[in-house]
Coordinates of C-alpha atoms in Angstrom, one line a residue:
Chain O
M1 CA 82.6 55.1 108.1
H2 CA 82.5 56.2 111.7
V3 CA 82.0 59.9 112.4
V4 CA 82.3 61.4 115.8
V5 CA 80.8 64.8 116.5
C6 CA 81.9 66.6 119.6
I7 CA 79.2 69.0 120.9
K8 CA 79.0 71.4 123.9
H9 CA 75.8 72.3 125.7
I10 CA 76.3 76.0 126.3
L11 CA 74.4 79.0 127.6
D12 CA 72.0 79.9 124.8
P13 CA 73.8 82.5 122.7
E14 CA 70.5 83.9 121.6
M15 CA 69.5 84.9 125.1
P16 CA 69.1 88.6 125.5
P17 CA 72.3 90.4 126.7
A18 CA 70.4 91.7 129.7
S19 CA 70.0 88.2 131.1
F20 CA 73.7 87.7 131.1
R21 CA 75.2 88.3 134.5
I22 CA 78.5 87.7 136.2
A23 CA 78.7 85.3 139.1
E24 CA 80.1 86.4 142.5
D25 CA 83.5 85.0 141.8
G26 CA 83.8 87.8 139.2
R27 CA 85.2 85.5 136.6
S28 CA 82.4 83.2 135.4
P29 CA 78.8 83.7 134.3
V30 CA 75.6 82.9 136.3
E31 CA 74.4 79.7 134.7
A32 CA 71.5 78.5 136.9
G33 CA 68.0 78.7 135.4
L34 CA 69.2 80.1 132.0
P35 CA 68.4 78.4 128.7
R36 CA 71.0 76.3 127.0
A37 CA 71.7 75.1 123.5
I38 CA 74.1 73.1 121.4
G39 CA 77.0 75.5 120.4
P40 CA 76.2 77.1 117.1
F41 CA 79.2 75.7 115.3
D42 CA 78.7 72.3 116.9
Q43 CA 75.3 72.4 115.3
N44 CA 77.0 73.0 111.9
A45 CA 79.3 70.1 112.6
L46 CA 76.4 67.8 113.4
E47 CA 74.7 68.8 110.2
V48 CA 77.9 68.0 108.2
A49 CA 77.9 64.5 109.8
L50 CA 74.2 63.9 109.1
K51 CA 74.7 64.9 105.5
L52 CA 77.4 62.2 105.2
K53 CA 74.9 59.7 106.6
D54 CA 72.3 60.9 104.1
A55 CA 74.8 60.2 101.3
R56 CA 76.0 56.9 102.8
P57 CA 73.4 55.4 105.2
E58 CA 75.9 52.9 106.5
T59 CA 77.8 55.8 108.1
T60 CA 77.7 55.6 111.9
V61 CA 77.4 59.0 113.7
T62 CA 78.4 59.1 117.4
V63 CA 77.8 62.3 119.4
L64 CA 80.1 63.0 122.3
T65 CA 80.0 65.7 125.0
A66 CA 81.7 66.4 128.3
G67 CA 79.4 67.9 130.9
P68 CA 76.9 67.3 133.7
A69 CA 73.7 65.3 133.3
E70 CA 71.9 68.3 132.0
A71 CA 74.0 68.0 128.8
N72 CA 72.0 64.9 128.0
E73 CA 69.5 67.3 126.5
A74 CA 72.0 68.2 123.8
L75 CA 72.8 64.6 123.1
R76 CA 69.0 63.8 122.9
K77 CA 68.6 66.5 120.3
A78 CA 71.3 64.8 118.2
L79 CA 69.7 61.4 118.7
A80 CA 66.4 62.8 117.5
L81 CA 68.2 63.8 114.3
N82 CA 69.3 60.2 113.8
A83 CA 72.7 60.2 115.4
D84 CA 73.4 56.5 116.2
R85 CA 75.1 56.7 119.5
A86 CA 75.6 59.2 122.3
V87 CA 78.4 59.3 124.8
R88 CA 78.8 61.8 127.7
V89 CA 81.9 62.2 129.8
D90 CA 80.4 63.0 133.1
L91 CA 82.1 66.3 134.2
E92 CA 81.1 69.0 136.6
R93 CA 80.8 72.3 134.7
L94 CA 84.3 73.9 134.6
P95 CA 84.5 77.4 136.0
G96 CA 86.5 78.8 133.1
P97 CA 87.8 78.2 129.6
D98 CA 89.9 75.1 130.3
S99 CA 89.7 73.8 126.7
A100 CA 92.9 71.8 126.9
T101 CA 91.5 69.6 129.7
V102 CA 88.3 69.2 127.8
A103 CA 90.2 68.2 124.7
A104 CA 92.2 65.6 126.7
L105 CA 89.0 64.1 128.1
L106 CA 87.3 63.9 124.7
A107 CA 90.5 62.4 123.2
A108 CA 90.5 59.7 125.9
A109 CA 86.8 59.0 125.4
I110 CA 87.3 58.8 121.6
R111 CA 90.2 56.3 122.0
R112 CA 87.7 54.0 123.7
L113 CA 85.2 54.0 120.8
E114 CA 84.9 50.9 118.6
P115 CA 85.6 51.1 115.7
A116 CA 88.1 53.9 115.8
P117 CA 86.6 56.9 114.1
D118 CA 87.6 58.0 110.5
L119 CA 86.5 61.5 111.1
V120 CA 86.0 63.7 114.2
L121 CA 83.9 66.9 113.7
V122 CA 83.9 69.8 116.1
G123 CA 82.6 73.3 115.9
R124 CA 85.4 75.9 115.2
Q125 CA 84.7 77.4 118.6
S126 CA 82.3 76.7 121.4
G127 CA 80.0 79.8 121.4
D128 CA 80.6 80.5 125.1
W129 CA 84.3 81.0 126.0
D130 CA 85.0 80.6 122.3
Q131 CA 88.6 79.5 122.6
G132 CA 88.6 77.4 119.4
V133 CA 91.2 75.1 121.0
V134 CA 89.4 71.8 121.4
G135 CA 89.6 70.8 117.7
P136 CA 93.4 71.4 117.1
V137 CA 94.4 69.9 120.5
L138 CA 92.1 66.9 119.8
A139 CA 94.0 66.3 116.6
E140 CA 97.3 66.6 118.4
K141 CA 96.3 64.1 121.1
L142 CA 94.8 61.6 118.6
G143 CA 97.7 61.9 116.2
A144 CA 95.0 62.8 113.6
A145 CA 95.3 65.2 110.6
I146 CA 93.7 68.6 111.2
V147 CA 91.5 70.4 108.8
G148 CA 90.5 73.9 110.0
L149 CA 87.3 75.7 109.0
G150 CA 85.7 72.9 107.0
Y151 CA 82.0 73.4 106.1
A152 CA 81.1 70.4 104.0
A153 CA 82.2 66.7 103.6
E154 CA 81.5 64.2 100.9
P155 CA 82.4 60.5 100.8
A156 CA 85.0 59.6 98.2
D157 CA 86.3 56.1 97.6
G158 CA 86.7 55.0 101.2
G159 CA 87.8 58.4 102.5
V160 CA 86.2 61.8 102.7
I161 CA 86.7 65.1 100.9
I162 CA 86.4 68.2 103.0
T163 CA 85.6 71.7 101.6
R164 CA 87.1 74.4 103.8
Q165 CA 87.7 78.1 104.0
V166 CA 91.2 79.4 103.6
D167 CA 92.2 83.0 103.9
D168 CA 91.9 83.7 100.2
G169 CA 89.1 81.4 99.1
I170 CA 88.1 77.7 99.5
E171 CA 90.0 74.4 99.3
K172 CA 88.9 70.8 98.8
V173 CA 91.2 68.5 100.7
R174 CA 91.5 64.8 101.4
P175 CA 93.0 63.8 104.7
K176 CA 95.4 60.9 104.4
R177 CA 94.6 59.5 107.8
A178 CA 91.8 59.9 110.4
A179 CA 91.1 63.6 110.7
V180 CA 89.7 66.2 113.0
V181 CA 87.8 68.9 111.2
T182 CA 86.9 72.2 112.9
V183 CA 83.6 73.2 111.3
T184 CA 82.4 76.7 110.4
N185 CA 79.0 78.1 109.4
H186 CA 77.8 78.0 105.8
E187 CA 74.4 78.1 104.2
S188 CA 74.8 74.3 103.5
N189 CA 75.2 73.3 107.1
V190 CA 72.4 74.9 109.1
L191 CA 71.2 72.2 111.4
R192 CA 67.9 70.5 110.3
L193 CA 64.9 70.2 112.6
P194 CA 63.8 66.9 114.1
K195 CA 60.6 65.1 113.4
L196 CA 58.3 65.0 116.4
K197 CA 58.2 61.2 116.5
D198 CA 62.0 61.1 116.5
V199 CA 62.1 63.5 119.5
V200 CA 59.9 61.1 121.4
A201 CA 61.9 58.1 120.3
A202 CA 65.2 59.8 121.3
H203 CA 64.1 59.7 125.0
R204 CA 64.3 55.9 124.9
K205 CA 67.7 55.7 123.3
P206 CA 70.6 55.0 125.6
I207 CA 73.4 57.5 126.5
D208 CA 76.7 56.0 127.5
V209 CA 78.2 57.8 130.5
I210 CA 81.9 57.7 131.3
P211 CA 83.0 59.3 134.6
A212 CA 85.7 61.8 133.9
A213 CA 87.9 60.4 136.7
E214 CA 88.2 57.1 134.8
L215 CA 89.9 58.8 131.8
G216 CA 93.3 59.5 133.5
V217 CA 93.2 63.2 132.9
P218 CA 94.1 65.6 135.7
L219 CA 91.0 67.8 136.3
D220 CA 92.4 70.4 138.6
E221 CA 95.3 71.8 136.5
P222 CA 93.7 74.2 134.1
L223 CA 96.2 75.6 131.6
V224 CA 94.1 78.7 131.0
E225 CA 92.2 80.7 133.7
A226 CA 89.9 83.7 133.6
V227 CA 91.1 86.4 135.9
S228 CA 88.0 88.4 135.5
L229 CA 84.9 88.8 133.4
S230 CA 83.2 92.2 132.7
I231 CA 80.3 93.4 130.7
P232 CA 81.3 96.0 128.1
Q233 CA 79.7 99.3 128.7
R234 CA 78.5 100.8 125.4
E235 CA 77.6 104.4 125.3
A236 CA 73.8 104.6 124.9
H237 CA 73.1 107.9 123.3
C238 CA 71.7 107.6 119.8
E239 CA 70.5 110.6 117.9
F240 CA 67.5 109.7 115.8
L241 CA 67.1 111.6 112.6
E242 CA 63.5 112.6 111.7
G243 CA 61.6 113.3 108.5
E244 CA 61.1 111.8 105.1
P245 CA 63.8 109.5 103.7
E246 CA 65.1 112.3 101.5
E247 CA 65.5 114.6 104.5
M248 CA 67.1 112.0 106.8
A249 CA 69.4 110.9 103.9
A250 CA 70.5 114.5 103.3
A251 CA 71.3 115.1 107.0
L252 CA 73.2 111.8 107.2
A253 CA 75.2 112.4 104.0
E254 CA 76.3 115.7 105.4
R255 CA 77.4 114.1 108.7
I256 CA 79.2 111.3 106.9
R257 CA 81.1 113.8 104.8
R258 CA 82.2 115.6 108.0
W259 CA 83.3 112.4 109.7
L260 CA 85.3 111.3 106.7
S261 CA 87.1 114.6 106.3
A262 CA 87.9 114.9 110.0
Chain C
M1 CA 115.3 86.1 129.9
P2 CA 111.5 85.8 129.4
D3 CA 111.3 86.6 125.7
V4 CA 108.4 87.1 123.5
Y5 CA 108.3 85.4 120.0
V6 CA 106.0 86.4 117.2
L7 CA 105.3 83.8 114.5
I8 CA 104.9 85.2 111.0
F9 CA 103.7 82.6 108.6
A10 CA 104.8 83.2 105.0
P11 CA 103.9 80.2 102.8
G12 CA 105.3 80.8 99.4
G13 CA 107.2 83.8 100.7
A14 CA 104.1 86.0 101.3
A15 CA 102.6 86.8 104.7
A16 CA 99.1 88.0 105.4
R17 CA 98.6 91.8 105.4
A18 CA 98.1 91.8 109.2
A19 CA 100.8 89.3 110.0
L20 CA 103.2 91.9 111.4
E21 CA 100.5 93.4 113.8
P22 CA 101.2 90.9 116.6
L23 CA 104.7 92.4 116.8
G24 CA 102.9 95.4 118.3
A25 CA 101.4 93.3 121.0
G26 CA 104.7 91.5 121.4
R27 CA 106.6 94.7 121.9
A28 CA 104.4 95.8 124.7
L29 CA 104.7 92.5 126.4
A30 CA 108.5 92.2 125.9
E31 CA 108.9 95.7 127.5
G32 CA 106.7 94.8 130.4
L33 CA 108.5 91.5 131.0
G34 CA 112.0 92.9 130.5
G35 CA 112.8 90.5 127.7
K36 CA 113.5 90.8 124.0
L37 CA 111.1 90.6 121.0
A38 CA 111.9 88.0 118.4
G39 CA 110.2 87.4 115.1
V40 CA 110.0 83.8 113.7
V41 CA 109.3 83.8 110.0
V42 CA 108.1 80.5 108.7
G43 CA 108.2 79.8 105.0
A44 CA 110.5 79.2 102.0
G45 CA 111.4 82.2 100.0
A46 CA 110.3 84.6 102.8
E47 CA 113.5 86.7 102.8
E48 CA 111.6 89.9 102.3
V49 CA 109.2 89.2 105.1
A50 CA 112.2 88.4 107.3
A51 CA 113.7 91.7 106.3
E52 CA 110.5 93.5 107.3
A53 CA 110.5 91.8 110.7
R54 CA 114.2 92.6 111.2
R55 CA 113.4 96.3 111.1
R56 CA 110.8 95.9 113.9
A57 CA 112.0 93.1 116.3
D58 CA 115.2 92.6 118.3
A59 CA 116.0 89.3 116.6
V60 CA 114.6 87.3 113.7
I61 CA 114.7 83.5 113.0
H62 CA 113.8 82.5 109.5
V63 CA 112.7 78.9 109.3
T64 CA 112.8 77.5 105.8
G65 CA 112.8 74.3 103.8
D66 CA 111.6 73.2 100.4
H67 CA 108.4 71.7 102.0
L68 CA 107.4 75.1 103.3
R69 CA 106.5 76.6 99.9
A70 CA 102.7 76.1 100.3
Y71 CA 100.9 76.0 103.7
E72 CA 100.3 72.6 105.2
A73 CA 99.2 72.3 108.9
D74 CA 101.6 69.6 110.0
A75 CA 104.6 71.0 108.2
F76 CA 104.1 74.5 109.5
T77 CA 103.4 73.4 113.1
A78 CA 106.5 71.2 113.1
A79 CA 108.6 74.1 111.7
A80 CA 107.4 76.5 114.4
E81 CA 108.0 73.9 117.0
H82 CA 111.5 73.3 115.6
A83 CA 112.3 77.0 115.9
L84 CA 110.9 77.5 119.4
K85 CA 111.9 74.3 121.2
G86 CA 114.4 74.9 123.9
R87 CA 114.1 78.7 123.8
D88 CA 113.0 80.6 126.9
A89 CA 109.7 81.9 125.6
A90 CA 107.2 83.6 127.9
A91 CA 104.8 84.2 125.1
V92 CA 104.4 83.2 121.5
L93 CA 102.0 85.3 119.4
T94 CA 100.6 85.0 115.9
L95 CA 97.8 86.4 113.8
A96 CA 94.4 84.7 114.3
D97 CA 93.9 83.8 110.6
A98 CA 93.1 80.4 109.2
V99 CA 96.8 79.3 109.6
G100 CA 97.2 80.7 113.1
R101 CA 94.0 79.0 114.3
E102 CA 95.2 75.6 113.1
V103 CA 98.7 75.9 114.3
A104 CA 98.8 77.8 117.5
P105 CA 96.8 75.5 119.9
R106 CA 98.7 72.5 118.7
L107 CA 102.0 74.3 119.1
A108 CA 100.9 75.1 122.7
A109 CA 100.4 71.4 123.3
R110 CA 103.8 70.5 121.8
L111 CA 105.7 73.1 123.8
G112 CA 103.9 72.2 127.0
G113 CA 102.4 75.7 127.2
S114 CA 98.9 77.3 127.4
P115 CA 96.7 78.1 124.4
L116 CA 94.9 81.4 124.2
T117 CA 93.1 82.7 121.1
E118 CA 91.6 85.7 119.4
V119 CA 92.9 88.2 121.9
S120 CA 92.4 92.0 121.3
G121 CA 94.4 93.2 124.3
A122 CA 97.7 92.3 125.9
Q123 CA 99.5 93.7 128.9
V124 CA 101.8 92.7 131.7
E125 CA 100.2 92.6 135.2
D126 CA 102.0 91.4 138.3
G127 CA 104.9 90.3 136.1
R128 CA 102.8 88.0 133.9
P129 CA 101.1 88.5 130.5
V130 CA 97.4 89.0 130.7
F131 CA 95.2 89.0 127.6
T132 CA 91.7 90.3 127.0
R133 CA 89.1 89.2 124.5
P134 CA 85.3 89.1 124.0
V135 CA 83.6 86.0 125.1
F136 CA 80.0 84.8 125.3
G137 CA 79.2 86.2 121.9
G138 CA 80.4 89.6 122.9
K139 CA 78.2 89.8 126.0
A140 CA 81.3 89.9 128.2
V141 CA 85.0 90.6 128.0
A142 CA 87.4 88.2 129.8
K143 CA 90.9 88.8 131.1
L144 CA 92.7 85.5 130.7
V145 CA 96.1 84.1 131.7
G146 CA 98.0 80.9 130.9
R147 CA 99.3 79.0 133.8
R148 CA 102.2 77.3 132.0
A149 CA 104.7 79.1 129.8
P150 CA 104.8 79.7 127.0
V151 CA 101.3 81.1 126.4
V152 CA 100.7 80.6 122.7
V153 CA 98.3 83.2 121.6
T154 CA 96.4 84.1 118.4
V155 CA 95.8 87.9 118.0
K156 CA 92.8 89.3 116.3
A157 CA 93.5 91.2 113.1
G158 CA 93.2 95.0 113.5
A159 CA 93.6 94.9 117.3
F160 CA 97.2 96.1 117.3
E161 CA 99.4 98.1 114.9
A162 CA 102.6 96.7 113.6
P163 CA 105.5 98.7 115.3
A164 CA 107.2 101.4 113.3
E165 CA 110.6 100.5 111.8
S166 CA 113.3 101.0 114.3
G167 CA 115.9 102.2 111.8
A168 CA 118.2 99.3 112.8
E169 CA 118.4 95.8 111.4
A170 CA 118.1 93.0 113.9
P171 CA 120.3 89.9 113.6
L172 CA 119.0 87.1 111.5
E173 CA 119.3 83.4 112.1
T174 CA 118.2 81.0 109.3
I175 CA 117.4 77.5 110.2
Q176 CA 116.2 74.5 108.1
A177 CA 113.0 72.8 109.3
P178 CA 112.9 69.0 109.2
A179 CA 110.7 67.6 106.3
V180 CA 107.3 66.4 107.3
E181 CA 105.0 64.2 105.3
P182 CA 101.8 66.1 104.6
A183 CA 98.7 64.7 106.4
V184 CA 96.3 66.4 104.0
E185 CA 96.2 66.3 100.2
V186 CA 94.9 69.5 98.6
L187 CA 92.7 68.5 95.6
A188 CA 91.4 71.9 94.4
R189 CA 91.7 75.5 95.4
E190 CA 89.4 78.3 94.4
A191 CA 90.3 81.9 95.0
A192 CA 87.5 84.1 96.4
P193 CA 86.2 86.6 93.9
A194 CA 88.4 89.6 94.3
A195 CA 86.6 92.1 96.5
G196 CA 87.2 95.9 96.0
V197 CA 88.3 97.3 99.4
P198 CA 89.1 94.7 102.0
L199 CA 86.6 94.8 104.9
D200 CA 89.1 95.2 107.7
A201 CA 90.9 98.1 106.0
A202 CA 87.8 100.0 104.6
P203 CA 87.2 103.5 105.8
V204 CA 83.4 102.9 105.4
V205 CA 81.6 99.6 105.8
V206 CA 78.0 99.2 104.7
S207 CA 76.6 96.0 106.2
G208 CA 73.3 94.3 105.6
G209 CA 71.3 91.9 107.9
R210 CA 68.2 89.8 107.9
G211 CA 66.2 93.0 107.5
V212 CA 67.3 93.6 103.9
G213 CA 65.3 90.5 103.0
G214 CA 67.4 88.7 100.4
P215 CA 70.7 88.5 98.5
E216 CA 69.9 91.1 95.8
P217 CA 70.5 94.3 98.0
F218 CA 74.1 93.1 98.6
Q219 CA 74.7 93.3 94.9
K220 CA 72.7 96.4 94.3
E221 CA 71.9 99.1 96.9
L222 CA 74.4 98.2 99.6
K223 CA 77.1 97.8 97.0
E224 CA 76.2 101.1 95.3
L225 CA 76.3 103.0 98.6
A226 CA 79.6 101.4 99.6
E227 CA 81.2 102.2 96.3
A228 CA 79.9 105.8 96.4
L229 CA 81.6 106.2 99.8
G230 CA 84.8 104.3 98.8
G231 CA 84.0 101.5 101.3
A232 CA 83.2 97.8 101.4
V233 CA 80.1 95.7 101.9
G234 CA 79.7 93.5 105.0
A235 CA 77.0 91.3 106.4
S236 CA 75.6 89.9 109.6
L237 CA 75.8 86.2 110.6
A238 CA 72.1 85.9 109.8
A239 CA 72.6 87.1 106.2
V240 CA 75.5 84.6 105.8
D241 CA 73.5 81.7 107.3
A242 CA 70.7 82.5 104.9
G243 CA 73.2 82.0 102.0
W244 CA 72.7 85.6 100.8
V245 CA 76.5 86.3 100.8
P246 CA 79.6 84.2 101.4
Q247 CA 81.2 84.0 104.8
S248 CA 83.9 86.3 103.8
Y249 CA 81.4 89.2 104.2
Q250 CA 80.6 88.3 107.8
V251 CA 81.3 91.1 110.3
G252 CA 81.3 90.0 114.0
Q253 CA 83.1 88.1 116.6
T254 CA 83.5 85.0 114.3
G255 CA 83.7 87.0 111.1
T256 CA 85.9 90.0 110.4
A257 CA 86.4 92.6 113.1
V258 CA 86.2 96.0 111.4
A259 CA 87.4 99.4 112.4
P260 CA 86.1 101.9 109.8
T261 CA 85.6 105.6 110.3
V262 CA 81.9 105.0 109.5
Y263 CA 79.9 101.8 109.9
I264 CA 76.4 101.7 108.4
A265 CA 74.2 98.8 109.6
V266 CA 71.2 98.2 107.4
G267 CA 68.5 95.9 108.7
I268 CA 70.8 94.5 111.4
S269 CA 69.2 94.0 114.8
G270 CA 72.6 94.1 116.6
A271 CA 73.3 90.7 118.3
S272 CA 76.1 90.9 120.8
Q273 CA 78.4 88.8 118.6
H274 CA 77.9 91.3 115.7
L275 CA 78.6 94.3 118.0
A276 CA 81.8 92.6 119.2
G277 CA 83.1 92.9 115.6
I278 CA 82.3 96.6 115.2
S279 CA 83.7 98.0 118.5
G280 CA 86.6 99.6 116.6
A281 CA 84.2 101.7 114.4
K282 CA 84.5 105.4 115.0
H283 CA 80.9 106.4 114.0
V284 CA 78.1 103.8 113.8
V285 CA 74.9 104.5 111.8
A286 CA 71.9 102.2 112.1
I287 CA 69.0 102.0 109.7
N288 CA 66.3 99.7 111.0
K289 CA 62.5 99.7 111.0
D290 CA 62.4 98.5 114.7
K291 CA 63.2 101.5 116.9
D292 CA 63.9 99.1 119.8
A293 CA 66.5 97.1 118.0
P294 CA 69.7 96.7 120.1
I295 CA 71.8 98.2 117.3
F296 CA 70.5 101.6 118.3
R297 CA 72.1 101.3 121.7
V298 CA 75.5 101.4 120.0
A299 CA 74.6 103.7 117.1
E300 CA 75.5 107.4 117.2
V301 CA 72.9 108.2 114.6
G302 CA 69.7 106.2 114.0
L303 CA 67.3 106.2 111.1
V304 CA 64.0 104.4 111.8
G305 CA 62.1 103.2 108.8
E306 CA 62.0 100.9 105.7
W307 CA 65.6 100.5 104.7
K308 CA 65.2 100.8 100.9
P309 CA 63.8 104.3 100.5
I310 CA 66.4 105.6 103.0
V311 CA 69.3 103.9 101.3
D312 CA 68.2 104.9 97.8
A313 CA 67.9 108.5 99.0
L314 CA 71.3 108.2 100.8
I315 CA 73.0 107.0 97.5
R316 CA 71.6 110.0 95.7
A317 CA 72.6 112.4 98.5
V318 CA 76.2 111.0 98.6
K319 CA 76.6 111.2 94.8
A320 CA 75.1 114.7 94.7
G321 CA 77.5 115.9 97.3
K322 CA 80.6 114.8 95.5

């Protein structure tokens, strides 16, 4: 089975809010010099693929990203975790949330892969602009089935069974053709840590680079644009209650009663 | 006319509780654009949902067909496309639930429009619809526009109120959707254990984070406090990732956005993505042993200390005051 995992190298979501600043254009973040990471849900997607490979070692895992050379760092992390191949669509960082263009580029790159993938995994949303659009639009462009909010996959007679969240519970589904799964977080798919020797070895593994211009996708016609970006102001006055737990609790209970009866 | 359409998915005749809320956003946009507001109800046997929509929109299209009894992504996407193709839509809105997230971006691609997701604000500026939503894990708020109509937009639950009934009944058009071969076979379905009060409708939410140390407090102290206050139990992403509670408990940007009268955060440090999910709370209380935790920057009342003695005392105080 051939599994493709699409990952994005994003501004590290764990960075302190105070480090987040808005660029002079007023509609994009300052990116230079800030730490980056693989998107949190893309990490979950990668773990789902690696678990398939644990279960069936003959599974091939290809990691794919669209981004500048710096994004090789994300691909190397995946290679260090035993992904078999890494492909980067060479793309200048886009100024805004142009997910449809990214999805079109990824679809074009996936169509070039041999053999054609049976399964494409992508985080439910990127963790930066968080549009959650790449997965569904990829399915549309590839003519693949879509399975939203999957969190686990198991091999099953030639195909794959996906466990996913639905609004009132969980579902086990079997796609009847190649499928794109948008992956959500679950205790079972927290990304594993690499072994040190594999981190070193990953630096010698090749990364295939495809220039974005070769893929026949217009790059200057974003469907979605940010008009502005602002940092939410939160009022900062917190009243700290003092005393022993019993005293604090009594004061708080009184206040809660007042709030609820207002 | 630049009209606004609201998709209401009703597989098996039933729609999600918040499915009519996007009509509230749609009404504001339709007025700003000078167009009409139409509801598109997708699902077999959804006559009652269509009737609900007719009391709130200017027109309603009910898309039906035997294959629309249970939700299936391809069938519902094709049905929505069938209903909207060739209509002059400026915007198409739907609830950002599991169905909306799967269908809306693909529908945008099929209609040649622009996908936008999880918006919590919608208004008309300079004659075009502009949407707001948190981005970068809640560290920023973006104003976004689509460059090609229609914008196909998912709307965060709880961000808008469904409009009041107009007292009139809008005209109804019923159409049959073409049958579609399902691309996915459902092998098994397991309903989530029935929660007491749903998170997004609870007047009080008591949430636990990494600081509560394990799964037990969610079944014991936090649950007891929530029940004493007539509320629901929530959790941070960290607690969900640790496997202490299922994802359905998660409060935050990628979990449930809550808007209770009182939100009590226990052992939650207050990552931006968590704060983005509680911005609708009227009063925020934080209980944390680290007085520098970011949660205290949004809390109205803070209690610094070990969570357990405080919560135990609070349960007693609440019960004593009844």
